[in-house]
Coordinates of C-alpha atoms and ligand atoms in Angstrom, one line a residue:
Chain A
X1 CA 66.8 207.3 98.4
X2 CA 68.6 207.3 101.9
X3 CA 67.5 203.6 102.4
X4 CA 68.1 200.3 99.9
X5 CA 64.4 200.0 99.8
X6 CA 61.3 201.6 100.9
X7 CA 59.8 198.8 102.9
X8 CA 61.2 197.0 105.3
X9 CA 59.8 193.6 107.5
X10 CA 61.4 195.0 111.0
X11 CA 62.5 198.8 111.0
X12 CA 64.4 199.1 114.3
X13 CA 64.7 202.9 116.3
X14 CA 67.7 203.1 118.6
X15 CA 71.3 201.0 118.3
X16 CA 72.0 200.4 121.6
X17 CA 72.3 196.6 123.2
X18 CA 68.5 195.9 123.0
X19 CA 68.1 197.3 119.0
X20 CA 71.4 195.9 117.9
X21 CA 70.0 192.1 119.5
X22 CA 66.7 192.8 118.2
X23 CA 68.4 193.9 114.6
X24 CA 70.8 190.7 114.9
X25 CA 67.8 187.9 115.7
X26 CA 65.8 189.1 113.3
X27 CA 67.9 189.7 110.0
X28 CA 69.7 186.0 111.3
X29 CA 66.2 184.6 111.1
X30 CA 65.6 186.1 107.5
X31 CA 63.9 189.2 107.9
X32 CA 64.7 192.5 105.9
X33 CA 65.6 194.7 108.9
X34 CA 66.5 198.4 109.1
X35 CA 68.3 200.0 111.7
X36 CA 68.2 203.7 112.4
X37 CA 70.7 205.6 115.1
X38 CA 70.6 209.3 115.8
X39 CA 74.0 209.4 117.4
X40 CA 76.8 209.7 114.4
X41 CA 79.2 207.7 116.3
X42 CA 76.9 204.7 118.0
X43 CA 77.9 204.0 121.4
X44 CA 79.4 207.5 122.2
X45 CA 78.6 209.6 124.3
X46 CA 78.8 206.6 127.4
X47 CA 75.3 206.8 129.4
X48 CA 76.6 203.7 131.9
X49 CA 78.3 202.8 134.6
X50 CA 79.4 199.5 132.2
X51 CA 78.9 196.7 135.1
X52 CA 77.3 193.5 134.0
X53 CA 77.2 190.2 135.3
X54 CA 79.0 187.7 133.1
X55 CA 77.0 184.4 132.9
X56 CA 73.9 186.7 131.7
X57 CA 76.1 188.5 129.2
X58 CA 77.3 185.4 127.5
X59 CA 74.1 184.3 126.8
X60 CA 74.3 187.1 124.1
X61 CA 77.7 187.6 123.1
X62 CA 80.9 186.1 123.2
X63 CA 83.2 188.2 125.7
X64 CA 86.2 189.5 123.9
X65 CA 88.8 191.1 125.8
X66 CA 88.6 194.4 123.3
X67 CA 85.6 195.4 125.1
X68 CA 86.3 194.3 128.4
X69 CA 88.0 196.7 130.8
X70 CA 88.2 195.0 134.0
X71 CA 86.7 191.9 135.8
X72 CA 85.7 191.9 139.5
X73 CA 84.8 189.3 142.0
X74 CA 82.5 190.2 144.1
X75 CA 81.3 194.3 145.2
X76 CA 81.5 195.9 149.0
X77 CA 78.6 197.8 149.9
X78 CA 79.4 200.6 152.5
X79 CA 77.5 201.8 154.8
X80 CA 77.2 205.7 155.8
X81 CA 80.4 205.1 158.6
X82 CA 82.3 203.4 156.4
X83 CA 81.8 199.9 157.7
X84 CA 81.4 197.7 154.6
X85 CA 79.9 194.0 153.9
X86 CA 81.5 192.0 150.9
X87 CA 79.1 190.0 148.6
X88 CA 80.4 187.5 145.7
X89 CA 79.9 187.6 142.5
X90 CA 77.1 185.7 142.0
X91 CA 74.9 187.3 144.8
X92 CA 75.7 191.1 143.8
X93 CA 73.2 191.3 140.7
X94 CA 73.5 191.8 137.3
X95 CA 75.6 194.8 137.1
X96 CA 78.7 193.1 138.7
X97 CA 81.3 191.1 137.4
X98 CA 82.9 192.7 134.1
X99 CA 83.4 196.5 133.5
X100 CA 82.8 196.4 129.9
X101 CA 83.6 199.5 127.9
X102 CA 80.4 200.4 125.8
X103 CA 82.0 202.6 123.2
X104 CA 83.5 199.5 121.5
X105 CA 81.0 197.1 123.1
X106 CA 77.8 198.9 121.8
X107 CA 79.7 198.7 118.1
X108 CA 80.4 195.5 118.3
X109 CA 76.8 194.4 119.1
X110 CA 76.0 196.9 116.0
X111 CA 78.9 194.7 114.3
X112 CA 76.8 191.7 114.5
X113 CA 73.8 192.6 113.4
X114 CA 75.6 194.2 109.9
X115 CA 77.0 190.4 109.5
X116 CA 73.6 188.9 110.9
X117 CA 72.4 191.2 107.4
X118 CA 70.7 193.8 108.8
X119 CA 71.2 197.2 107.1
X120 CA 72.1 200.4 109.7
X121 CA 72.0 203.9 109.3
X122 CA 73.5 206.0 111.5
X123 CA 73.1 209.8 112.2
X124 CA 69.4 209.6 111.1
X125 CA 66.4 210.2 113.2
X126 CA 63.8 209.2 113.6
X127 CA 60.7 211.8 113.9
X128 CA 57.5 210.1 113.6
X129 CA 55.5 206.9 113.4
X130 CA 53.4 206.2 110.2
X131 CA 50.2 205.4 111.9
X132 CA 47.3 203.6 109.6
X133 CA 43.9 201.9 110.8
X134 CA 45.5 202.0 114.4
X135 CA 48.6 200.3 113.2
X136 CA 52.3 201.4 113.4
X137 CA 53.5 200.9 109.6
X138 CA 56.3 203.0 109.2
X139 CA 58.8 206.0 110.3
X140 CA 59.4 209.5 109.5
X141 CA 62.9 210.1 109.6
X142 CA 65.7 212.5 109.0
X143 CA 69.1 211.7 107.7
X144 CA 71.6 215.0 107.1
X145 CA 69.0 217.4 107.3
X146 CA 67.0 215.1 104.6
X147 CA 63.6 214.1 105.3
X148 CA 61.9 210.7 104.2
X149 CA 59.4 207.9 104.8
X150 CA 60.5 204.1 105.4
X151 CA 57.5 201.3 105.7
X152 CA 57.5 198.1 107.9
X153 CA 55.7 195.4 109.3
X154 CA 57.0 196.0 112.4
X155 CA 58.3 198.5 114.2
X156 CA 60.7 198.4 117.2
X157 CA 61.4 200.8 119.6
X158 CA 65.0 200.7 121.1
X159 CA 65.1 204.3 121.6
X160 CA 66.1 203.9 125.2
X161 CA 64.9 206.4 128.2
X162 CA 64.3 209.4 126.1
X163 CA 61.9 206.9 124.0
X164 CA 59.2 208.7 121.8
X165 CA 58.3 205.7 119.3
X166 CA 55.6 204.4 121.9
X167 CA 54.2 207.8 122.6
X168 CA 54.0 208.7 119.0
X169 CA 52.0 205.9 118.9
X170 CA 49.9 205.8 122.2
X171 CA 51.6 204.6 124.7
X172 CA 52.4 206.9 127.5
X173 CA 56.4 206.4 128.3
X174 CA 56.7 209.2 130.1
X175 CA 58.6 209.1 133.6
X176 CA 57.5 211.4 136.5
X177 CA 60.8 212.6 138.0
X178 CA 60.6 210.5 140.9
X179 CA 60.5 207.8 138.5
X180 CA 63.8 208.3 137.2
X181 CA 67.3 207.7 138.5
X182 CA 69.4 210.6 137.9
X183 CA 73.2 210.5 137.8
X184 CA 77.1 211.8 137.1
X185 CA 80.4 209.8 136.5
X186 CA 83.8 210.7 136.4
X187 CA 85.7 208.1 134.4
X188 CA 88.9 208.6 136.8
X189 CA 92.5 207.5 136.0
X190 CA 95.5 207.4 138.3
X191 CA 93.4 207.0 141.3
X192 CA 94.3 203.8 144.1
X193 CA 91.3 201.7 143.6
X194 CA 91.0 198.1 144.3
X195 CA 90.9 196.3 141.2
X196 CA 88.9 193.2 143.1
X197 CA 85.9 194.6 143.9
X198 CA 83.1 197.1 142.6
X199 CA 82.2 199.7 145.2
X200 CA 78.5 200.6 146.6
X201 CA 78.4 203.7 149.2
X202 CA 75.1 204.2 150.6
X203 CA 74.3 207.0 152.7
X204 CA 72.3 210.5 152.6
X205 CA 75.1 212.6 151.9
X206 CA 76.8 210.8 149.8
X207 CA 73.9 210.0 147.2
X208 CA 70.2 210.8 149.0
X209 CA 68.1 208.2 147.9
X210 CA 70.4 206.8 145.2
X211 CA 74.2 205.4 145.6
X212 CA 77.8 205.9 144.6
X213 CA 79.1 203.2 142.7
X214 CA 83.2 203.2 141.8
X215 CA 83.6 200.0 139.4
X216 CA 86.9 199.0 138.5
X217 CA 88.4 199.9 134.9
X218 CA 91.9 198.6 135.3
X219 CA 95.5 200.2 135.4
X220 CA 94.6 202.6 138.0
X221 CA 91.4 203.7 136.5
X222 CA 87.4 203.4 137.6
X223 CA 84.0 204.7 136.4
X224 CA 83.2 206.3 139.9
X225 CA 80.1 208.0 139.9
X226 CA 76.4 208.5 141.7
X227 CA 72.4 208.6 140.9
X228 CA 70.0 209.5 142.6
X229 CA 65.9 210.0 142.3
X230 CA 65.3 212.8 140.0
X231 CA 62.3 214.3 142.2
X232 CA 65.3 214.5 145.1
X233 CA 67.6 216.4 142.4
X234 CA 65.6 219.5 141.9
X235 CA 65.5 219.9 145.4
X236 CA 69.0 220.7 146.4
X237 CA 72.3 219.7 145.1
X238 CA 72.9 218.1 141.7
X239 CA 74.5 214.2 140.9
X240 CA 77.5 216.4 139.1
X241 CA 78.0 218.8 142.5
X242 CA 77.8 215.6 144.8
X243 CA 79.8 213.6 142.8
X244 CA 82.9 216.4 142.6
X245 CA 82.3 216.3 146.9
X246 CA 83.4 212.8 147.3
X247 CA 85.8 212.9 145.1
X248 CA 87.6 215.9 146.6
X249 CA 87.8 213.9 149.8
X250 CA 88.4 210.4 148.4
X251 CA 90.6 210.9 145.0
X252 CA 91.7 214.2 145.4
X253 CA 94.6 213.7 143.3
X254 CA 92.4 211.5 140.5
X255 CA 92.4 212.6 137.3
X256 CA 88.8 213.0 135.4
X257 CA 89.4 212.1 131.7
X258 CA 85.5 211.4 131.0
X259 CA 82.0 213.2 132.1
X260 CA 79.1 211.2 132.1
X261 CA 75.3 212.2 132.7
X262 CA 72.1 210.3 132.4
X263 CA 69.0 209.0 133.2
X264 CA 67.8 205.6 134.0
X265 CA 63.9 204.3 134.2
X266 CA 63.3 203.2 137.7
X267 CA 59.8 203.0 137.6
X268 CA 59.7 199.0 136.9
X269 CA 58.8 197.8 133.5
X270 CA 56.0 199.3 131.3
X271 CA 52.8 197.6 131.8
X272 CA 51.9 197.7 128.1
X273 CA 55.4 196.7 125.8
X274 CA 53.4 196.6 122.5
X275 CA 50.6 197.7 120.1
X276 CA 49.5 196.8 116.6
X277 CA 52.8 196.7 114.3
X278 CA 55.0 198.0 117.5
X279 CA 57.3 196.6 120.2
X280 CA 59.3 198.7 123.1
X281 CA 62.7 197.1 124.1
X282 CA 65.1 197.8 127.0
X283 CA 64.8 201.4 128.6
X284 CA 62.5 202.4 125.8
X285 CA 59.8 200.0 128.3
X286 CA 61.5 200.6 131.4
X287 CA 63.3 197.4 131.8
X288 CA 66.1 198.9 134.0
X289 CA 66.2 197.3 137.4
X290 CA 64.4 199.9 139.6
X291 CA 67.0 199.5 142.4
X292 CA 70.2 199.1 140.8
X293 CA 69.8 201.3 137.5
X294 CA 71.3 197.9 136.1
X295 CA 69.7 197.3 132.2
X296 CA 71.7 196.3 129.8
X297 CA 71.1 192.5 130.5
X298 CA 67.6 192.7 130.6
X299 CA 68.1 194.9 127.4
X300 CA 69.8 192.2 125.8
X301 CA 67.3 190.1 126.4
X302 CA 64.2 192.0 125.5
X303 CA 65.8 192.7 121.9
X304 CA 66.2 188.9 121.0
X305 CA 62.7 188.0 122.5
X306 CA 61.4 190.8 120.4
X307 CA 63.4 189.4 117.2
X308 CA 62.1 186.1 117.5
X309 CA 57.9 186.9 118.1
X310 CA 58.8 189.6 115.7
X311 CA 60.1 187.5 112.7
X312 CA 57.0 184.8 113.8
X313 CA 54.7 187.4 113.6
X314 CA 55.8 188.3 110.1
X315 CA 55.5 185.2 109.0
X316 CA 52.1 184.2 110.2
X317 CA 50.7 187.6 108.5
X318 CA 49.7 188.8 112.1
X319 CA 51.5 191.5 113.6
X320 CA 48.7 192.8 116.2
X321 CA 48.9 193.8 119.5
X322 CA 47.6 190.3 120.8
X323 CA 50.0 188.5 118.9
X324 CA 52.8 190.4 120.0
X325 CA 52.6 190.1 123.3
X326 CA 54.1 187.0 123.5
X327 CA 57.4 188.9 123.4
X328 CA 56.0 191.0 126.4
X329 CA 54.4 187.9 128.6
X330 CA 57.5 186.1 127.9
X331 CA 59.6 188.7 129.1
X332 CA 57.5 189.5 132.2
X333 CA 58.0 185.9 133.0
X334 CA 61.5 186.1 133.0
X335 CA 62.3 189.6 134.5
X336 CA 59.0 190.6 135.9
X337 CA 59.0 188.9 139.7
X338 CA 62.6 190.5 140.1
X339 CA 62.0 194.0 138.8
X340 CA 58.8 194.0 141.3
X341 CA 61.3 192.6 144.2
X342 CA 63.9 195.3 143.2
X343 CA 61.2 197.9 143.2
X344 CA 59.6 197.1 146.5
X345 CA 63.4 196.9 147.9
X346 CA 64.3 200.3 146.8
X347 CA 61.1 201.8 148.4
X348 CA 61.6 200.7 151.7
X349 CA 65.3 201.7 152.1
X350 CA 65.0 205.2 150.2
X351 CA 63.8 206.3 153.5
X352 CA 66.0 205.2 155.4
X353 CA 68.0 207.5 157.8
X354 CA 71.9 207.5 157.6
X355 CA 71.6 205.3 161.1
X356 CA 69.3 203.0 159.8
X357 CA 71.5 201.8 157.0
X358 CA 74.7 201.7 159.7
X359 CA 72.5 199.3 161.9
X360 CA 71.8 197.1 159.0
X361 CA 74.9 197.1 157.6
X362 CA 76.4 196.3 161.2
X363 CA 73.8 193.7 161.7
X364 CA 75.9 191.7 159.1
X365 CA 79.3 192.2 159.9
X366 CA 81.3 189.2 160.8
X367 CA 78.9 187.1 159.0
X368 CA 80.2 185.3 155.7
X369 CA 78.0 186.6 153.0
X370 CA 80.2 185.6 150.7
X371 CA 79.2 182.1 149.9
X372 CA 75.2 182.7 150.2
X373 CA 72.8 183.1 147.6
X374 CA 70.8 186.6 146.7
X375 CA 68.1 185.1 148.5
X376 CA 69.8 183.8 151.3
X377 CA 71.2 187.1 152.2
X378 CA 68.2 188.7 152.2
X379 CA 66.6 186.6 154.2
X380 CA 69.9 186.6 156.9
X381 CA 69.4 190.8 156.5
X382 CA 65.7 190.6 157.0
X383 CA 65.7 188.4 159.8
X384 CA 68.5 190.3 161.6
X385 CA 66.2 193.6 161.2
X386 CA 63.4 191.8 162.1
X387 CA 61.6 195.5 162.5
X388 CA 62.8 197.6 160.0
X389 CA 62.7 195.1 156.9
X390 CA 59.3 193.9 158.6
X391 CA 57.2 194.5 155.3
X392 CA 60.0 192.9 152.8
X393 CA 59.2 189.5 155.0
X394 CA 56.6 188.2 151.8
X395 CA 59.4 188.5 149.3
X396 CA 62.1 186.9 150.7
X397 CA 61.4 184.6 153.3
Chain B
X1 CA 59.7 228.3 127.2
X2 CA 62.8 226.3 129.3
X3 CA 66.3 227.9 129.1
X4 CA 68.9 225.1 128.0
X5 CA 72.4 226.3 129.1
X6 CA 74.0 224.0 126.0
X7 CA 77.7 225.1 127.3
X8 CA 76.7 223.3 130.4
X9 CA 74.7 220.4 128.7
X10 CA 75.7 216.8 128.5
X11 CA 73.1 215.7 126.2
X12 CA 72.1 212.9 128.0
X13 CA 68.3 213.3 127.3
X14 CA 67.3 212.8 131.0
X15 CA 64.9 216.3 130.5
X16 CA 63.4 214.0 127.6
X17 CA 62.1 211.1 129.4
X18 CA 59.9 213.5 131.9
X19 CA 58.4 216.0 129.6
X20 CA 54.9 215.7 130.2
X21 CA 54.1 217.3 126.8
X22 CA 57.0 215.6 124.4
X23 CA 58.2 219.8 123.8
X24 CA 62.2 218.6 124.2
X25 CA 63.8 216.9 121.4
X26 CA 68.0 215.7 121.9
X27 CA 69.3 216.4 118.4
X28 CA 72.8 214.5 118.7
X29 CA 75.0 217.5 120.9
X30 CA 72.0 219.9 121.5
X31 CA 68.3 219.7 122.8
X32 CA 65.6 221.5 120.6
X33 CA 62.8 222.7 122.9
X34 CA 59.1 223.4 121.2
X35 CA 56.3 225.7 121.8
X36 CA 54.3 222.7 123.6
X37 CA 56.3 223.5 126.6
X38 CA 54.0 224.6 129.6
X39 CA 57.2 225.5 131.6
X40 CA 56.3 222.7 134.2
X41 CA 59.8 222.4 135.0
X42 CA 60.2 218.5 135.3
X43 CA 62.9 218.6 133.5
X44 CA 64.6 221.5 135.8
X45 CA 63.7 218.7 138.4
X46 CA 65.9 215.8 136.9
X47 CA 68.8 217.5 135.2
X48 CA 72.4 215.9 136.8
X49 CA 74.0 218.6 135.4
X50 CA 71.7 221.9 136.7
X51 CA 71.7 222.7 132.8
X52 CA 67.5 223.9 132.4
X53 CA 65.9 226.6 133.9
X54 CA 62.4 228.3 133.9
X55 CA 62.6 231.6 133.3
X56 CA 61.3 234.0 135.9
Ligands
FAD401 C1 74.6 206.8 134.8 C2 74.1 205.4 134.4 C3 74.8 204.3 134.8 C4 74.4 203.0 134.4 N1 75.1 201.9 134.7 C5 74.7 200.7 134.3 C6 75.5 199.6 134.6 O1 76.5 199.6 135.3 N2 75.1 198.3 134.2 C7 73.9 198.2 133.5 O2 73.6 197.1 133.1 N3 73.2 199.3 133.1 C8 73.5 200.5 133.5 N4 72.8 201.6 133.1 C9 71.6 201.4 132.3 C10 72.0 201.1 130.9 O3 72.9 202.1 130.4 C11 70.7 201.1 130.0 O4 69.8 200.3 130.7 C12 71.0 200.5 128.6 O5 71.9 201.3 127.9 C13 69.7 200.3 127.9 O6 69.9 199.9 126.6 P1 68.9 200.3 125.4 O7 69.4 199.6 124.2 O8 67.5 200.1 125.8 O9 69.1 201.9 125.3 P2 70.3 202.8 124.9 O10 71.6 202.1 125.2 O11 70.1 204.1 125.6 O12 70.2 203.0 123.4 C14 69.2 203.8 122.8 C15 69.7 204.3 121.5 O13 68.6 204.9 120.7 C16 69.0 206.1 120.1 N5 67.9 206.9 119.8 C17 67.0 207.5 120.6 N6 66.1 208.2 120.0 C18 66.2 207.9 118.7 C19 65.6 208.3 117.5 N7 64.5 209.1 117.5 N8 66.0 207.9 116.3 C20 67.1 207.1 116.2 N9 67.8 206.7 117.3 C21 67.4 207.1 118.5 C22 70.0 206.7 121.1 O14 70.8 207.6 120.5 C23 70.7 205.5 121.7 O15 71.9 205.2 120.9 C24 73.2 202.9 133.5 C25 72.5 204.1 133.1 C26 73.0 205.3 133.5 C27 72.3 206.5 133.0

């Protein structure tokens, strides 16, 4: 047998942050939990720009300088001319504040949930759901070529944005194009970057309907990349070929010594997060933030909630749909209001026109941002562009 | 059936995430591609890389 058992009280799928936090709370609360991970090497190949925000990221792990690359203080946003606003820290979401590198972080979330007890299994599969009287009881799986059957109580899916544990069992994750942020990074070394700040470029060149980000990794190094809206992607030029433009004109004489490509949910979360015996975590139910691709925070999250309703559930001998939607109701009312913000944000400036995002990003300069609140800035932006950010009035003001 | 350039493929699994049909499969390094396709070409759409095509 590929597995110490056959039966398992939590099986997770997927060991990125949300299955490795998931796998953690629930072995740490006593559960038998298995963890399966296609990859051979978990962590690797990178799929992020590595930003995170560090009070959110210490709720969940201890920072440890092996895993940290670089720390910021605050991000510039740039408008299409150049002219660029500076926002703190605090105010600039939760994708700024450390550049973490995932390789190592990734296995050292993994690392914790080995101690926590749980068992992992990397380079195996998983193909299938066992589905029986409507509920999820099990995987089909492949390890080496080697097929087998594992049994749960639970099932989680952490199979991030290529997730197919909800469809196999009925829920539709499927993104339309337009619902996904598509994007290429260069990890570039030997380049003059300043190690301060993490840089956002706007503008319809540069990244149509997305952004370019370049996010400090120390010694002369940054992840500088783009994404933009996959429906705009088949239409003309892709992340990889935009991506190789600006850096011919900004870093000419960088050197690339990493590719990245993915694809992040920016669709807002899932409306429906579980079903009998089975819970989606992280990208697997969309929890990216729609505007800024950021997710491994609310990942994070999502995994632990999902451990603790999870291990509960177990206990009381009720693992149905309406009993595990605590995890999702308790997550909504954490992360939903923002993701719907984010969301409604990132519709009304996609359209803008290269012009329209100067005159907005002029309308602040001179103005200390640094020292106000997300809110607060949105509200100064908004009532600067009293027209154009008319509709976003309800949200912020 | 979709055309998967895998010398030009970063196995992200972006083409994944919008097939309408669940035909692609990312196997570690490669993407496995099933009969279910319907050559719809979503995942032509999203690619960052320009790896997929629908054959003419
Ligand atoms: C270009 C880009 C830049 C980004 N930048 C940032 C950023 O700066 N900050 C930020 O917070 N977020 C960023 N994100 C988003 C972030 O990477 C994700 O939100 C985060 O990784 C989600 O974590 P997860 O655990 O849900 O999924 P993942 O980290 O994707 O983990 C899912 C795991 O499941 C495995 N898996 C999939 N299918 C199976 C299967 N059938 N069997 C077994 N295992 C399986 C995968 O191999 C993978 O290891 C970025 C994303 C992209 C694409």
């Amino acid at each position: 047998m590929i597995t110490k058992t056959d039966k398992y009280d939590v099986i997770v799928v997927g060991a990125g942050p949300a299955g490795s936090i998931a796998a953690k709370t629930a072995a740490a609360r006593g559960c038998n939990v298995l963890m399966v991970e296609k990859r051979q090497e978990i962590g690797d190949p990178v799929r992020c720009a590595e930003g995170v925000a560090k009070p959110q990221l210490k709720e969940h792990i201890q920072p440890d300088e092996r895993w940290i690359a670089a720390e910021v203080k605050g991000s510039r946003i740039y408008a299409p001319d150049g002219t660029c606003v500076e926002l703190s820290e605090d105010v600039s979401g939760a994708e700024v504040g450390y550049t973490i590198e995932r390789k190592l972080f990734d296995r050292a979330l993994a690392r914790e949930a080995a101690l926590a007890g749980a068992e992992i299994h990397v380079k195996t599969r998983a193909t299938g759901v066992i589905l029986e009287g409507g509920y999820v009881k099990g995987i089909t799986a492949t390890h080496l070529g080697e097929k087998f059957e594992v049994r749960a109580n639970i099932v989680i899916g952490a199979d991030g944005v290529e997730s197919k544990v909800g469809r196999w069992a009925g829920i539709d994750t499927t993104l339309q194009p337009a619902d996904l942020e598509t994007g290429a990074q260069f990890l570039m070394a030997d380049i003059d970057v300043n190690p301060d700040y993490c840089e956002f470029h706007l503008g319809n060149t540069i990244a149509p309907s997305g952004y370019l980000w370049v996010f400090p990794k120390g010694n002369r190094s940054a992840n500088v990349g783009l994404a933009i809206s996959g429906e705009v992607c088949g239409q003309g030029k892709r992340p990889i070929d935009m991506l190789r433009d600006f850096i011919e004109e900004r870093y000419p004489n960088g050197k690339i010594i990493e590719i990245v490509v993915g694809g992040v949910p920016a669709s807002g979360p899932l409306e429906e997060m579980v079903t009998d015996g089975l819970m989606l975590v992280g990208d697997a139910a969309h929890q990216s933030d729609p505007l800024t691709g950021g997710g491994i925070v609310n990942a994070m999250d999502a995994g632990k909630l999902a451990g603790e309703v999870a291990t509960q559930a177990i206990s009381e001998g009720n693992v149905s749909k309406a009993r595990l939607k605590e995890y999702e109701t308790t997550w909504k009312s954490r992360h939903g209001k923002r993701l719907k913000r984010s969301l409604s944000v990132k519709n009304h400036f996609v359209p803008m026109t290269d012009s329209e995002l100067n005159k907005i990003v002029h309308s602040v300069d001179g103005v200390d941002l640094s020292k106000m609140s997300l809110f607060e800035m949105l509200g100064t932006l908004i009532r600067k562009n009293p027209k154009m950010l008319f509709s976003l009035r309800k949200l912020f003001i | 059936m979709i055309n998967v350039n895998r010398y030009r493929c970063g196995y992200c699994g972006a083409c994944v995430s919008v097939c309408p049909t669940c035909a692609i499969e990312l196997v570690e390094t490669w993407i496995e591609v099933t009969d279910d396709c319907t050559e719809c070409g979503a995942c032509v759409s999203v690619c960052p890389i320009g790896a997929i095509e629908v054959p003419q």
